Amino acid sequence: MSLSKKVILIGHFGVGKSSLVQRFVHQKFSDQYITTIGVKIDKKVVQVDGFDVTMIIWDIAGEDSQKKVPVSYRLGAHGALYVFDLSRPSTYENLQSELDYLNQVIPGIPVQILANKMDLVNDTEREDILDSLSLEEVLETSAKTGLHVEEAFQRLAKKMV
Amino acid sequence: MFEHISRIERIKLEMISPLSQVVIFHTNGEVLDTCDTLIKVEAKKSVFDQFDFLKSIEEVFPGLPVGEKLVFDVVEWNEGAEGLFALEFVKFDDTRIQWVILNKTKDQEQITKVQQERNDSAINEEFLEIQRKYLEMEKALLDYKNEELHRVQKFKEQFFAEVSHEMRTPLNSISGLIDLLRSSQSEGSTDYLAALKATSNHLNAIINDVLDLSKIEAGKFSLSLSPFHLKKTIRNIVAGFEHSAREKGVKLNLEIDSTIPVHVDGDSVRFSQVIYNLLSNALKFTDRGHVSLAVTAERSSDSIQTLAFTIRDTGKGMSDRDIEGILEPYAQVEGQDYHQFGGTGLGLGIAQQLIQLMGGRLGIESEEGKGTTMTFQLEFQRSTLEPVQEEDKSTTDLSHLEVLFVEDDEIGTVLLKGIASEMGIKGTFVKSIEAFELEAQERPFDFIVTDVNLPDGDMISAIEGLRSRSGLNQSTKVIFLSGDDKEILDGLQEIENHDYLMKPIATDSLIALLCVEEPQVTINLDNLRTSTQGDGALMKEIIETILETLPLELVKLEKAQKEKDQVLLRKVLHKINPSISYLGNDRLINQRKALYTKVLDQEPINNELRNFCDAVTVALGVLQIEKGRL
Ligand SMILES: Nc1nc2c(ncn2[C@@H]2O[C@H](COP(=O)(O)OP(=O)(O)OP(=O)(O)O)[C@@H](O)[C@H]2O)c(=O)[nH]1
Ligand SMILES: [Mg+2]
């Protein structure tokens, strides 16, 4: 039996959501920034415990607040990847309240937090930032180098099944 | 509402509105109707199987309330059609969903442009903000550094102002004392001289402290390593404080662990300075009770011995803040009065830094009103060598020396006269190059001690002149004195057989130069050459005779002196006259003559004979070399 799951990619604009999808689905990366309009859908089949899981990925245009994202885009989501950009404080400064809000509007679904653009910060900077956020289960990723990208989707798939 | 649209109308709609499409499907997904204007939708089949997008929200439709719209403003479509679409779903009865698709591709450019600009500018702004904050932080750091620099600068200025104030006090007394000396001619002059000496010693100590400190600060300070007698060194320093301790009524204790090594390798001068500074500090602040120094042996290996030093006093003590302050070299315990306690107050700072240079750390524990304990540990290398015995200057007798002093400065002259009289040196004092040249032609000297700059010229050139002419004092050793670093003195390096002392000169250093250095004895065989009319073989024969006989005569002279045999003395002094003349050394010639006259006059001769014999022996050594050259 094949499972189909709606995964939403959310977070501020320019944090690398589309780049993560691009890396995950097409193994490509571009330095150019072309913002996503509305939502762009893509999919990839992953294996979880021997089952095929079709991840239907909704790459939603980034906003500086989740409140600005139309409710319909999140409707029926089975899991979310919340992405922030380690090189831009504004993308993680209000992370906790963003997560609280998500918990209200899409309760009970697994949310994996991704600290993207790992390649742009050094170890101390990254540690400082992550310490200040004091969140569990943040995965450091880089769409540019491919670091932890596969793992990010895989982890979420496992939680959704 | 769409079920009311007739086929005609639908066609019209297709023609006039190719930008939209309507699909009717069952909540279970089955396609009921479609107008395939934009995308191909197969009837009868499930929309969920045809579009992943719908498949992923399949579960939403059964629960969607009747009449409620589900809107997706903009979807980038890539399933069956490329472009930008607006999607709208309405459940118009219990089971059917009407899906309207609007093609917005023609607006894509416009929408994208607006959003891209908004995002780009927000991101740019953020980066600019980050940059600005970073620059701000850098500036703050720079400001802080500047402030710190400024603070240190101010501190140093203040410090130097205080120190120069300190220096002015003894300087004032020095000039006052000189005036007194001038006006009082000679009466009471020895007292004034003593006072002058004490004052200038004090000033000298201040200057040395400041110089030491600035050298340590600049990292230009290096320690020398040579064997020295540890216990003796410590005992001597403590002994030096005994008098002042007794006067104050303070008990001075010294405990030295008997197991500490006798000889160690180290910088004895700097080590002494540490002990001296710490003891003098302890004594300075202690008015009753005791000051003690304990030296104990700690860890030890075959070659290394760690020693612990503890200086304990029952003095006025310090607060923690005082301790912090006192170790900062340019600081003073607040309110400390130089005049009350004397010194620059730099002693502790210097001791601390020296201990650090030697690899230790000074620890201070103190309680106000109770006293202070200072501790430090140093590692010493056990010495395999015996220390070189230093001659005790108080027992050195320099009365055999004749020294020509050239100094125009009055204070300098007073100081040099003081040294000369203290050591019994026969000094001739001149104040100009002209006078110097007259004296130098008049008489042979053992040393010329001279200032570098004189009112009528510079002495380096004058000495070069003297050395270039054959005659009296051609090779007399010169000791230059100057307030300048010797590196900046032109031509000094070219002068052979000289020494150099920086002003203010330390008496000890000058005495050391005068007594450690064996005065050089030169010979001049011109007389002999004339007498033998250049006959080399004859010259050689005569020299051999001198080399054989003169040493025997010297033995006789000493014997005669010991036995007070005036007749023999006179005979031998007379007999050696030709040999001495042939050596061509004016000083020896004059010395012999003077001795002979004294013996004739029945005057006592003491050290002069000893010195004369020593000098002749040296001259014979030179003669031996000269003979080889013939
Ligand atoms: N160095 C680096 N750059 C990245 C990384 N991921 C994304 N980028 C760059 O960041 C910019 C934005 O990436 P996108 O993937 O378009 O960001 P987005 O989150 O989809 O942005 P919106 O669609 O506007 O919400 C692009 O220029 C990417 O090349 C990364 O891991 N490292
Ligand atoms: Mg995007």
Coordinates of N, CA and C in Angstrom, one line a residue, chain B residues 293-386:
Chain B
L293 N 62.6 37.1 57.4 CA 62.8 36.4 56.1 C 63.1 35.0 56.3
A294 N 62.3 34.1 55.7 CA 62.5 32.7 55.9 C 62.8 32.1 54.5
V295 N 63.8 31.3 54.4 CA 64.1 30.6 53.1 C 64.0 29.1 53.4
T296 N 63.1 28.4 52.7 CA 63.0 27.0 52.9 C 63.2 26.2 51.6
A297 N 63.7 25.0 51.7 CA 63.9 24.2 50.5 C 62.6 23.5 50.3
E298 N 62.2 23.5 49.1 CA 61.0 22.8 48.7 C 61.4 21.6 47.8
R299 N 60.6 21.3 46.8 CA 60.9 20.3 45.9 C 62.4 20.4 45.4
S300 N 62.9 19.2 45.2 CA 64.3 19.3 44.6 C 64.6 18.0 43.8
S301 N 65.4 18.2 42.8 CA 65.8 17.1 42.0 C 67.3 17.2 41.9
D302 N 67.9 16.4 41.1 CA 69.4 16.4 41.0 C 69.9 17.8 40.7
S303 N 69.3 18.4 39.8 CA 69.9 19.7 39.3 C 69.1 20.9 39.7
I304 N 67.8 20.7 40.0 CA 66.9 21.8 40.3 C 66.5 21.8 41.7
Q305 N 66.5 23.0 42.3 CA 66.1 23.1 43.7 C 65.1 24.3 43.8
T306 N 63.9 23.9 44.3 CA 62.9 25.0 44.4 C 63.0 25.5 45.8
L307 N 63.1 26.9 45.9 CA 63.1 27.5 47.3 C 61.9 28.4 47.5
A308 N 61.4 28.4 48.7 CA 60.3 29.2 49.1 C 60.8 30.4 49.9
F309 N 60.4 31.6 49.6 CA 60.8 32.7 50.4 C 59.6 33.4 51.0
T310 N 59.7 33.6 52.3 CA 58.6 34.2 53.0 C 59.1 35.5 53.8
I311 N 58.5 36.6 53.5 CA 58.9 37.8 54.2 C 57.6 38.3 55.0
R312 N 57.8 38.2 56.3 CA 56.6 38.5 57.2 C 56.9 39.7 58.0
D313 N 55.9 40.6 58.2 CA 56.2 41.7 59.0 C 55.0 42.0 59.9
T314 N 55.2 42.7 61.0 CA 54.0 43.0 61.9 C 53.7 44.5 61.7
G315 N 53.7 45.0 60.5 CA 53.5 46.4 60.2 C 52.1 46.8 60.0
K316 N 51.9 47.9 59.3 CA 50.5 48.4 59.3 C 49.6 47.7 58.4
G317 N 50.1 46.8 57.5 CA 49.2 46.0 56.7 C 48.5 46.8 55.6
M318 N 47.8 46.0 54.7 CA 47.2 46.6 53.6 C 45.8 46.0 53.4
S319 N 44.9 46.8 52.8 CA 43.6 46.2 52.4 C 43.8 45.5 51.0
D320 N 42.8 44.7 50.7 CA 42.9 44.0 49.4 C 43.1 45.0 48.2
R321 N 42.4 46.2 48.4 CA 42.5 47.2 47.3 C 43.9 47.7 47.2
D322 N 44.5 47.9 48.4 CA 45.9 48.4 48.4 C 46.8 47.5 47.7
I323 N 46.6 46.2 48.0 CA 47.4 45.2 47.4 C 47.3 45.2 45.9
E324 N 46.1 45.3 45.4 CA 45.9 45.3 44.0 C 46.6 46.5 43.4
G325 N 46.5 47.6 44.1 CA 47.1 48.9 43.6 C 48.6 48.8 43.6
I326 N 49.1 48.3 44.6 CA 50.6 48.4 44.8 C 51.3 47.5 43.8
L327 N 50.6 46.5 43.3 CA 51.2 45.6 42.3 C 51.1 46.2 40.9
E328 N 50.2 47.2 40.7 CA 50.2 47.9 39.5 C 51.4 48.8 39.5
P329 N 52.4 48.6 38.7 CA 53.6 49.3 38.8 C 53.5 50.8 39.0
Y330 N 52.6 51.4 38.3 CA 52.6 52.9 38.3 C 51.7 53.5 39.4
A331 N 51.1 52.5 40.2 CA 50.2 53.0 41.2 C 50.8 53.1 42.6
Q332 N 50.2 53.7 43.4 CA 50.6 53.8 44.8 C 49.4 53.5 45.7
V333 N 49.7 53.0 46.9 CA 48.6 52.9 47.8 C 48.1 54.3 48.0
E334 N 46.8 54.5 47.8 CA 46.3 55.8 47.9 C 46.6 56.5 49.2
G335 N 47.0 57.8 49.0 CA 47.3 58.6 50.2 C 48.6 58.3 50.7
Q336 N 49.4 57.4 50.1 CA 50.7 57.1 50.6 C 51.6 58.3 50.4
D337 N 52.4 58.6 51.4 CA 53.2 59.8 51.3 C 54.6 59.4 51.0
Y338 N 55.1 59.9 49.9 CA 56.5 59.5 49.6 C 57.5 60.0 50.7
H339 N 57.2 61.2 51.2 CA 58.1 61.7 52.2 C 58.1 61.0 53.5
Q340 N 56.9 60.5 53.8 CA 56.8 59.7 55.0 C 57.5 58.4 54.9
F341 N 57.4 57.8 53.7 CA 57.9 56.4 53.6 C 59.2 56.4 52.7
G342 N 59.4 57.4 51.9 CA 60.6 57.4 51.1 C 60.5 56.5 49.9
G343 N 61.4 56.7 49.0 CA 61.4 55.8 47.8 C 60.4 56.2 46.8
T344 N 60.4 55.5 45.7 CA 59.4 55.8 44.7 C 58.1 55.0 44.9
G345 N 58.2 54.0 45.8 CA 57.0 53.1 45.9 C 57.0 52.1 44.7
L346 N 58.0 52.1 43.9 CA 58.0 51.2 42.8 C 58.6 49.9 43.1
G347 N 59.3 49.8 44.3 CA 60.1 48.7 44.7 C 59.3 47.4 44.6
L348 N 58.0 47.4 45.1 CA 57.2 46.2 45.1 C 56.9 45.7 43.7
G349 N 56.5 46.7 42.9 CA 56.1 46.4 41.5 C 57.3 45.8 40.8
I350 N 58.5 46.4 41.0 CA 59.6 45.9 40.4 C 60.0 44.5 40.9
A351 N 59.9 44.3 42.2 CA 60.2 43.0 42.7 C 59.2 41.9 42.1
Q352 N 57.9 42.3 42.1 CA 57.0 41.4 41.5 C 57.3 41.0 40.1
Q353 N 57.7 42.0 39.3 CA 57.9 41.8 37.9 C 59.2 40.9 37.7
L354 N 60.2 41.2 38.6 CA 61.4 40.4 38.5 C 61.2 39.0 38.9
I355 N 60.4 38.8 39.9 CA 60.0 37.4 40.3 C 59.4 36.7 39.2
Q356 N 58.5 37.4 38.5 CA 57.8 36.8 37.3 C 58.8 36.4 36.2
L357 N 59.7 37.4 36.0 CA 60.8 37.1 35.0 C 61.6 35.8 35.4
M358 N 61.8 35.6 36.7 CA 62.5 34.5 37.1 C 61.7 33.2 37.2
G359 N 60.4 33.4 36.9 CA 59.5 32.2 36.8 C 58.7 32.0 38.1
G360 N 58.6 32.9 38.9 CA 57.8 32.8 40.2 C 56.6 33.7 40.2
R361 N 55.9 33.7 41.3 CA 54.8 34.6 41.4 C 54.7 35.1 42.8
L362 N 54.6 36.4 43.0 CA 54.5 37.0 44.3 C 53.1 36.9 44.9
G363 N 53.0 36.3 46.1 CA 51.7 36.3 46.7 C 51.8 37.2 47.9
I364 N 50.7 37.9 48.1 CA 50.6 38.9 49.3 C 49.4 38.6 50.1
E365 N 49.6 38.4 51.4 CA 48.5 38.3 52.3 C 48.7 39.3 53.4
S366 N 47.6 40.1 53.6 CA 47.8 41.2 54.6 C 46.5 41.4 55.3
E367 N 46.7 41.9 56.5 CA 45.6 42.3 57.3 C 45.9 43.7 57.9
E368 N 45.0 44.6 57.7 CA 45.3 46.0 58.1 C 45.5 46.0 59.6
G369 N 46.6 46.6 60.0 CA 46.9 46.8 61.5 C 47.6 45.6 62.0
K370 N 47.7 44.5 61.3 CA 48.3 43.2 61.8 C 49.6 42.9 61.1
G371 N 49.7 43.2 59.9 CA 50.9 42.9 59.2 C 50.7 42.2 57.8
T372 N 51.8 42.0 57.2 CA 51.8 41.5 55.8 C 52.7 40.3 55.6
T373 N 52.3 39.3 54.8 CA 53.2 38.2 54.5 C 53.3 38.1 53.0
M374 N 54.5 38.1 52.5 CA 54.7 38.0 51.1 C 55.5 36.7 50.8
T375 N 55.0 36.0 49.8 CA 55.7 34.7 49.6 C 56.0 34.6 48.1
F376 N 57.0 33.9 47.8 CA 57.2 33.5 46.4 C 58.2 32.3 46.3
Q377 N 58.1 31.6 45.2 CA 59.0 30.4 45.0 C 59.8 30.6 43.8
L378 N 61.0 30.2 43.8 CA 61.9 30.2 42.7 C 62.6 28.9 42.5
E379 N 62.8 28.6 41.2 CA 63.6 27.4 41.0 C 65.0 27.8 40.7
F380 N 65.9 27.1 41.3 CA 67.3 27.4 41.0 C 68.0 26.2 40.5
Q381 N 69.0 26.4 39.6 CA 69.8 25.4 39.1 C 71.0 25.2 40.1
R382 N 71.2 24.0 40.6 CA 72.4 23.9 41.5 C 73.6 24.1 40.7
S383 N 74.5 24.9 41.2 CA 75.7 25.3 40.4 C 76.8 24.3 40.5
T384 N 77.4 24.0 39.4 CA 78.5 23.0 39.5 C 79.8 23.8 39.6
L385 N 79.7 25.1 39.5 CA 80.9 26.0 39.5 C 80.9 26.8 40.8
E386 N 82.1 27.0 41.3 CA 82.3 27.9 42.4 C 82.1 29.4 41.9

